Each structure stands twice: as structure tokens, then as C-alpha cells.
mmCIF file of C-alpha atoms in Angstrom:
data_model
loop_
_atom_site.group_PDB
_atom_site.id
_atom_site.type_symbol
_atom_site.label_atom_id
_atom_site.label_comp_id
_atom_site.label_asym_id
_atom_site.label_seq_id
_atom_site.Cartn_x
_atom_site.Cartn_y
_atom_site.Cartn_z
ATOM 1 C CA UNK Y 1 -118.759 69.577 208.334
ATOM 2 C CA UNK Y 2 -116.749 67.232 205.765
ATOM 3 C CA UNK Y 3 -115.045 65.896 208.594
ATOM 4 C CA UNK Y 4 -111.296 64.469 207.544
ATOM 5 C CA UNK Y 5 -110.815 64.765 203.406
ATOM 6 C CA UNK Y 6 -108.383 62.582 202.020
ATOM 7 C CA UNK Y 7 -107.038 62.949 198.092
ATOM 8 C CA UNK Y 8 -106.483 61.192 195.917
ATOM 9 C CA UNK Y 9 -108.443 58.088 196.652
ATOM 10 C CA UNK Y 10 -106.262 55.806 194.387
ATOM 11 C CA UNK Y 11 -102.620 56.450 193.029
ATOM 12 C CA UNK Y 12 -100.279 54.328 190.973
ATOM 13 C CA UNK Y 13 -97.025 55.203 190.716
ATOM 14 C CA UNK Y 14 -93.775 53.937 189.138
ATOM 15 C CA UNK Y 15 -90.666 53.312 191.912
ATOM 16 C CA UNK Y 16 -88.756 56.691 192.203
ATOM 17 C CA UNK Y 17 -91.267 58.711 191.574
ATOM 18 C CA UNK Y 18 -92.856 61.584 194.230
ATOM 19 C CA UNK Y 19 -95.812 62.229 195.446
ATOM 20 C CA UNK Y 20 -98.152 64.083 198.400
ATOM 21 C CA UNK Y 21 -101.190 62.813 199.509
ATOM 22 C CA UNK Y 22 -103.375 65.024 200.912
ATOM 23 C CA UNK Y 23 -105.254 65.752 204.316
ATOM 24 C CA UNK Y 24 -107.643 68.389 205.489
ATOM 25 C CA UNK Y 25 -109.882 68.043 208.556
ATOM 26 C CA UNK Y 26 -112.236 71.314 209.321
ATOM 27 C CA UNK Y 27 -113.307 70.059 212.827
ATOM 28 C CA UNK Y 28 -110.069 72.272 214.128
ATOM 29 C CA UNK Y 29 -108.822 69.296 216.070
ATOM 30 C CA UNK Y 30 -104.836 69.599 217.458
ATOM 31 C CA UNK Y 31 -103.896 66.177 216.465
ATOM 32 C CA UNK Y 32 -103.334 64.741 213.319
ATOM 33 C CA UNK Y 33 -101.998 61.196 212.288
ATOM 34 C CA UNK Y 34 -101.065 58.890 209.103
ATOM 35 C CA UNK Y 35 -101.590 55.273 209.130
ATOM 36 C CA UNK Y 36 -100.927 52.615 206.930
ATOM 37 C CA UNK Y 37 -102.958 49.692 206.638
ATOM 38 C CA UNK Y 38 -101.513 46.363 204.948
ATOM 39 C CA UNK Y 39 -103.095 42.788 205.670
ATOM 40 C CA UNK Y 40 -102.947 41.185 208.490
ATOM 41 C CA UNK Y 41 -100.842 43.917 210.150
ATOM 42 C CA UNK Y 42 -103.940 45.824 211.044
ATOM 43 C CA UNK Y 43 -102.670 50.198 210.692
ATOM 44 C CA UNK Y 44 -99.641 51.158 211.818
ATOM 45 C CA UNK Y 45 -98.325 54.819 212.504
ATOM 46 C CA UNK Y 46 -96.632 56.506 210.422
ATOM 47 C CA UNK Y 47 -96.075 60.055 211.587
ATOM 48 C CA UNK Y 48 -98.544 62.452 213.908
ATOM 49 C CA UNK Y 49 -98.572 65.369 215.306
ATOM 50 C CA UNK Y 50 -99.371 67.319 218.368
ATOM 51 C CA UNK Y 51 -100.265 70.801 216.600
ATOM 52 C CA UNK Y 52 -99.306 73.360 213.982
ATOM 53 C CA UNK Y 53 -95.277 73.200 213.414
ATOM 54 C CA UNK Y 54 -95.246 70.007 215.506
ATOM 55 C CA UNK Y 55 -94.655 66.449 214.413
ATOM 56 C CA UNK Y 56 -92.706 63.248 215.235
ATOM 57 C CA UNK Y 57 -92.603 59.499 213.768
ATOM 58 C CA UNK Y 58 -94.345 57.179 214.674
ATOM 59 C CA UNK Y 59 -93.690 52.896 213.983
ATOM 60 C CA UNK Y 60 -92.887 53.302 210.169
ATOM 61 C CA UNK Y 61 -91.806 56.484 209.430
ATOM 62 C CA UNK Y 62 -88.795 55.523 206.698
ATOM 63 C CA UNK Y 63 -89.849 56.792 203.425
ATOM 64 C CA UNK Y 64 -91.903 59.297 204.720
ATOM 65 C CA UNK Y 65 -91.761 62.607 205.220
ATOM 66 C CA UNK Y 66 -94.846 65.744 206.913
ATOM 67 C CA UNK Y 67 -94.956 69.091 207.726
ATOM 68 C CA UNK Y 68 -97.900 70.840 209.351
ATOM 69 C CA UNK Y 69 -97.956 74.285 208.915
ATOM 70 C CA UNK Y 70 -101.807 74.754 209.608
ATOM 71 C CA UNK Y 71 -103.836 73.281 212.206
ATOM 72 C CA UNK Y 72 -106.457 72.109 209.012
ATOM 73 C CA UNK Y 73 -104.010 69.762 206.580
ATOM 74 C CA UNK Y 74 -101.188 67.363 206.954
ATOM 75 C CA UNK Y 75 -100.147 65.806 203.875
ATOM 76 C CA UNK Y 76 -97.307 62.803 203.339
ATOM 77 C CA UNK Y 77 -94.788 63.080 201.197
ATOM 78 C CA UNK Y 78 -93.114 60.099 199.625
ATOM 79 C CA UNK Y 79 -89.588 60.840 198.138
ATOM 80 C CA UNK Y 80 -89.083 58.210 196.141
ATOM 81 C CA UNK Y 81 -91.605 55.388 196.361
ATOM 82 C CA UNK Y 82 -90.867 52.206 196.602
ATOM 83 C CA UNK Y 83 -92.472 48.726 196.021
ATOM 84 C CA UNK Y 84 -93.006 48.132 199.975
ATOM 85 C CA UNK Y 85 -95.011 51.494 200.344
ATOM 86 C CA UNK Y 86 -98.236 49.754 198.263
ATOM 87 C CA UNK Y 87 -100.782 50.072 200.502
ATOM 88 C CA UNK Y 88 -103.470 52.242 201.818
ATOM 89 C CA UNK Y 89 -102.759 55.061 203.598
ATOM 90 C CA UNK Y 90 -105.512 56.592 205.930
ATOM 91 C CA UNK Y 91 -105.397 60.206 207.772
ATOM 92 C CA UNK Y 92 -106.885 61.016 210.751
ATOM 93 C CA UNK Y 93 -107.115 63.648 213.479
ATOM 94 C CA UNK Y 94 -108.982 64.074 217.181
ATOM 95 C CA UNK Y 95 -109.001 66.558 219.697
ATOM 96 C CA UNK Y 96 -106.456 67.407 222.238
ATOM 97 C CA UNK Y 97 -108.827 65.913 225.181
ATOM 98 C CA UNK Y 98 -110.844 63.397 222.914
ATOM 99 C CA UNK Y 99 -109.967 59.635 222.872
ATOM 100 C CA UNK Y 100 -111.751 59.185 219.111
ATOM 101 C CA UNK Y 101 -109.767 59.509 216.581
ATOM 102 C CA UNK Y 102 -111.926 60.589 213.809
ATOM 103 C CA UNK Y 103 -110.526 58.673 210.082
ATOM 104 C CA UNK Y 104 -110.550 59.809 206.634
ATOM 105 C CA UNK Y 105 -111.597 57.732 203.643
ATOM 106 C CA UNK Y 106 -108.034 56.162 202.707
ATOM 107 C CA UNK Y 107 -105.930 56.342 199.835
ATOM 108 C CA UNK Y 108 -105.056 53.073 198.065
ATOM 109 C CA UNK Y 109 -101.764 53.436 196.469
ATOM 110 C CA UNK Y 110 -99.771 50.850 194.492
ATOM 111 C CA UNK Y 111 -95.800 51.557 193.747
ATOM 112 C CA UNK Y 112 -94.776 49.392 190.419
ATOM 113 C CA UNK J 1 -94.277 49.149 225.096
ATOM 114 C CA UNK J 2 -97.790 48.001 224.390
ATOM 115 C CA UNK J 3 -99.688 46.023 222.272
ATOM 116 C CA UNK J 4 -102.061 44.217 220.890
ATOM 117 C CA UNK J 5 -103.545 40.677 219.993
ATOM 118 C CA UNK J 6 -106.385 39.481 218.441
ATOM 119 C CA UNK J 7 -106.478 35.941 218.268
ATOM 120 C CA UNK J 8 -108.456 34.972 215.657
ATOM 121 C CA UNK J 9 -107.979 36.314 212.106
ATOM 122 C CA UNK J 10 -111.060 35.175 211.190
ATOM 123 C CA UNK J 11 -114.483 34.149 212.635
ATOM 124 C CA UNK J 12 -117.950 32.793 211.055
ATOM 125 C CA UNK J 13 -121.350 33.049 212.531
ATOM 126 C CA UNK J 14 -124.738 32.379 211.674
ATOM 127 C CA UNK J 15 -127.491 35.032 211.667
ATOM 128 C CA UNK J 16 -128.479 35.562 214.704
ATOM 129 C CA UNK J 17 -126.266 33.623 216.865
ATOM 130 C CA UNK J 18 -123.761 35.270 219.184
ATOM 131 C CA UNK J 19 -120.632 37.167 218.036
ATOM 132 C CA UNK J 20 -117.281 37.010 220.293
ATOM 133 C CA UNK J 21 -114.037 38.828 219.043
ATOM 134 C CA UNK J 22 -111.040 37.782 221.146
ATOM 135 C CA UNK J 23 -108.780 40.955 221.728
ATOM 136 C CA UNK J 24 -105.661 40.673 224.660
ATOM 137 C CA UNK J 25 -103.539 44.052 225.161
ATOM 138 C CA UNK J 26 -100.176 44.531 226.712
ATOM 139 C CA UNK J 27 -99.439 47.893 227.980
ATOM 140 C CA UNK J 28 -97.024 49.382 230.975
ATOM 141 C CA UNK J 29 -99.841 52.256 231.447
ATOM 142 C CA UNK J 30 -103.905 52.409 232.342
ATOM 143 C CA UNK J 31 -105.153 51.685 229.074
ATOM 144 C CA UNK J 32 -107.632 53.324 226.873
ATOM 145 C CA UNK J 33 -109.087 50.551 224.198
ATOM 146 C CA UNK J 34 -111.075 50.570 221.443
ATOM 147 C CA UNK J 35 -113.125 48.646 218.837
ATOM 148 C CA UNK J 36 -112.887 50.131 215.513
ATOM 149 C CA UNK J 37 -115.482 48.251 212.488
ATOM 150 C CA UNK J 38 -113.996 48.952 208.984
ATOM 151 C CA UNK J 39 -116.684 47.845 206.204
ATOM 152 C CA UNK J 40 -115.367 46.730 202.979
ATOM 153 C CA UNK J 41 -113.974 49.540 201.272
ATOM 154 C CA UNK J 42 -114.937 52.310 204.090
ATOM 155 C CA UNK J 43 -112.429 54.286 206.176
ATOM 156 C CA UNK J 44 -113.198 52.772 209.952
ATOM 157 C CA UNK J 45 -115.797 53.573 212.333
ATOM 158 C CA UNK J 46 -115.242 53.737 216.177
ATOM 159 C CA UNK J 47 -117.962 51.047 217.891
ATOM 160 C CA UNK J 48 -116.951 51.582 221.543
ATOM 161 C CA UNK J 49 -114.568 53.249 224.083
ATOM 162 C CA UNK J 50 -113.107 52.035 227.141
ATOM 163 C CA UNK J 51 -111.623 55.141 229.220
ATOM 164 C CA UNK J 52 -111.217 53.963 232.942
ATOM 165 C CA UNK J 53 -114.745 54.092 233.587
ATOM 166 C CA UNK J 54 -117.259 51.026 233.419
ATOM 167 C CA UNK J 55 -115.721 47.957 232.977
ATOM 168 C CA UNK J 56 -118.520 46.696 230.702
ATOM 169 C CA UNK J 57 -118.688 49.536 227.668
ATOM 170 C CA UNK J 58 -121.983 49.431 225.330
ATOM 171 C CA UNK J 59 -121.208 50.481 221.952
ATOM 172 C CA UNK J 60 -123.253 50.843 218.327
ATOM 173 C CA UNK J 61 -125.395 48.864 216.781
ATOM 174 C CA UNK J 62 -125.665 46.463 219.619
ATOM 175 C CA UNK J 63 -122.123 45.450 220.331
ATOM 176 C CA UNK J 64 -120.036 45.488 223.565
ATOM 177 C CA UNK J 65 -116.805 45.224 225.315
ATOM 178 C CA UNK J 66 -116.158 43.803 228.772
ATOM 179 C CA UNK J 67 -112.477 45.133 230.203
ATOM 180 C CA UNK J 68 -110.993 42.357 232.292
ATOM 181 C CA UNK J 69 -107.848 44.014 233.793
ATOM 182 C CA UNK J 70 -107.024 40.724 235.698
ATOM 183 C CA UNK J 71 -107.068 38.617 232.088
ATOM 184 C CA UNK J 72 -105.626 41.757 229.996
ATOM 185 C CA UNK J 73 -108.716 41.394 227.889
ATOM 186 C CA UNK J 74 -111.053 43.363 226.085
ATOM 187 C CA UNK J 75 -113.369 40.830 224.371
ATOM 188 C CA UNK J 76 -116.633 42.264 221.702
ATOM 189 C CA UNK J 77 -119.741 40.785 222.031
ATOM 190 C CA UNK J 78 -123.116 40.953 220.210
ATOM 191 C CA UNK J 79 -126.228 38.573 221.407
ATOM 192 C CA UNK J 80 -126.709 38.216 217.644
ATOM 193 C CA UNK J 81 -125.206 38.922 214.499
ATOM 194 C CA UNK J 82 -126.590 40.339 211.760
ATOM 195 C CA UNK J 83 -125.784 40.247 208.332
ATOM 196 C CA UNK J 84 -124.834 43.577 208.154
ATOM 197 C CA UNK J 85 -122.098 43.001 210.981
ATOM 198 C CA UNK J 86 -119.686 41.327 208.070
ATOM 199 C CA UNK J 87 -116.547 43.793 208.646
ATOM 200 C CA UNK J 88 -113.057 43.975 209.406
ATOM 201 C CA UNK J 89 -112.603 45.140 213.157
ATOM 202 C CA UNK J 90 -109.988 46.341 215.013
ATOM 203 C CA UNK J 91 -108.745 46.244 218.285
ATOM 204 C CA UNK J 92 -107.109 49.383 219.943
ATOM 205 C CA UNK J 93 -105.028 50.716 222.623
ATOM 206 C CA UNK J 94 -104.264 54.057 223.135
ATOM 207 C CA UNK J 95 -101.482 55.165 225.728
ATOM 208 C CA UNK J 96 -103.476 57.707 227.865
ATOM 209 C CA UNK J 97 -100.073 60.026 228.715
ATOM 210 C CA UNK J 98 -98.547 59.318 225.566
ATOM 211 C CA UNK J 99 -99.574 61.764 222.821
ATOM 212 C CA UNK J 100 -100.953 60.457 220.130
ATOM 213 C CA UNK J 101 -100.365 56.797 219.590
ATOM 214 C CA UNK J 102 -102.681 54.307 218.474
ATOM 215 C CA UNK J 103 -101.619 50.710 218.348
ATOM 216 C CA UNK J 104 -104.123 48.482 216.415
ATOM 217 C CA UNK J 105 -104.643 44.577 216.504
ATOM 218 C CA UNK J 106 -103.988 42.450 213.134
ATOM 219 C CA UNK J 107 -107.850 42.790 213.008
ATOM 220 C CA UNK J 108 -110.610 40.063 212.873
ATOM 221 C CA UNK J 109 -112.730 39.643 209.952
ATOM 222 C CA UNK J 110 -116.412 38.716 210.824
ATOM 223 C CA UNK J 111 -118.376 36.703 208.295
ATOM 224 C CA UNK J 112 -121.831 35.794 208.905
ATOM 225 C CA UNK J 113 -124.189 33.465 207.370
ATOM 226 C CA UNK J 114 -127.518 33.525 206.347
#
């Protein structure tokens, strides 16, 4: 088992610009979730959801947008970065009756 | 609403003296906490789990949790640090009817001495 796969591992990109970051977890757990981690602020919630076709925001969802049409990925979409969304991002899913949440590697991005 | 506090950003040991992590939560609900370790540059690991049962919860690599509903409190512990404790590590509460929400503490980076 891989576990949860996160790609890419680093990204810079200029404000405006688009991009996806990738998740894939092969454990065929319901729930998925992206954090972001910043200092001092520990992670926060982005967006998560409960199962395939299911998702809702979570602290910080501005900016963000996901879509989960298998029960295996959930990627993030930024629009249109921005400055304020440097950071690193980290995915991670659990089972429906499970308490552990089970992380992926991270993905350091930096907006310029 | 919960939440949660740990109140020190920082905290320094010597090898093998004993390791405390302050962590207080606020939440309307029973509780389930957590203490996640993040190495430098790793993704985070779970250490322990508190889920209603035991009060005092054992985790990895010698660390544990005492839940102290009375005082809010879910303090870590370890009898002695080692060098290999120096991590990030997060405090946790999860929302046990609420889905899928994990609220984490500022975190508390450990360094220890030789």
C-alpha cells in the first residue's frame, strides 16, 4: 500500500496563475481532507469530504476549489493564486469509523 | 465551536530528562484528541488517541497523554527525552458527531539537548 500520494512536492507559481495539486489514497477510505499548514497556526481545513460526489468547506476554503468524483483522489484547485496561499498544503483521508486520519507527504508551494 | 491551545510554542529539554507538552481544548461535544509528531520535513505521524476510553492513553515511542475532563486538558508526557524526540507536535480535537473536522493546536516545537 502507498498509503496517501501527494504531487507535486514543491510548486512555485506566479500570482494569477492555476494549478491542481494532486491526491490519491489506495486504502479505499470514505473521507478525504486538505489542510494547510503555515507557522504558528498549526493546519487548518480547507475542504473535506464525506465520500464520492460529496464535499463541503472547511475553515479556509476562499481560493479553493475540489471535486471528488472517485473514492481514490481529491485534488485542489487554485484559480488564481495568490501571495497568501504560500504554504504547504497536506492531504489526508481515514475511514468512515476510524478516528486516524492517515496524512500525505505535503506540498510546499510558494505564490510570487 | 471548539478549539485548541497549546501553551507553549516552544520547549527545551535535556536528554533524558522529562518531556511535558501543555495542550487545553474547548469543545461543546465529548471530545476525541490527539497528539500528532511532525519531524522536520515529514508529513505528521499520529502518537496517541484519546476516544472516551482510558483517561491515561499510552502512545509510540514512549509518550503519553493524561485526559483531565475537569481541567480541559490533555497534557504529553515522556519520562525522558531522547534526541530523536526533536519535532513539531500537534495537538488535536476531533468533533466525534461532526464529520470530518480536525482542529489542530499552533503546535509545540520540542528541542532537546545533548
Amino acid at each position: 500500500n502507498a498509503g496517501v500520494t501527494q504531487t507535486p512536492k514543491f510548486q512555485v507559481l506566479k500570482t494569477g496563475q492555476s494549478m491542481t495539486l494532486q491526491c490519491a489514497q489506495d486504502m479505499n477510505h470514505e473521507y478525504m481532507s486538505w489542510y494547510r499548514q503555515d507557522p504558528g497556526m498549526g493546519l487548518r481545513l480547507i475542504h473535506y469530504s464525506v465520500g464520492a460526489g460529496i464535499t463541503d468547506q472547511g475553515e479556509v476554503p476562499n481560493g479553493y476549489n475540489v471535486s471528488r468524483s472517485t473514492t481514490e483522489d481529491f485534488p485542489l484547485r487554485l484559480l488564481s493564486a495568490a501571495p497568501s496561499q504560500t504554504s504547504v498544503y497536506f492531504c489526508a483521508s481515514n475511514g468512515a469509523s476510524s478516528y486516524e486520519q492517515y496524512f500525505g507527504p505535503g506540498t510546499r508551494l510558494t505564490v510570487t | 465551536a471548539q478549539s485548541v491551545t497549546q501553551l507553549d510554542s516552544h520547549v527545551s529539554v535535556s536528554e533524558g530528562t522529562p518531556v511535558l507538552l501543555r495542550c487545553n481544548y474547548s469543545s461543546s461535544y465529548s471530545p476525541s484528541l490527539f497528539w500528532y509528531v511532525q519531524h522536520p520535513n515529514k508529513g505528521l505521524q499520529l502518537l496517541l488517541k484519546y476516544t472516551s476510553a482510558a483517561t491515561l492513553v499510552k502512545g509510540i515511542n514512549g509518550f503519553e497523554a493524561e485526559f483531565k475532563k475537569s481541567e480541559t486538558s490533555f497534557h504529553l508526557t515522556k519520562p525522558s527525552a531522547h534526541m530523536s524526540d526533536a519535532a513539531e507536535y500537534f495537538c488535536v480535537v476531533r468533533r466525534n458527531n461532526a464529520g470530518n473536522m480536525l482542529t489542530f493546536g499552533g503546535g509545540t516545537r520540542l528541542m532537546v539537548k545533548p
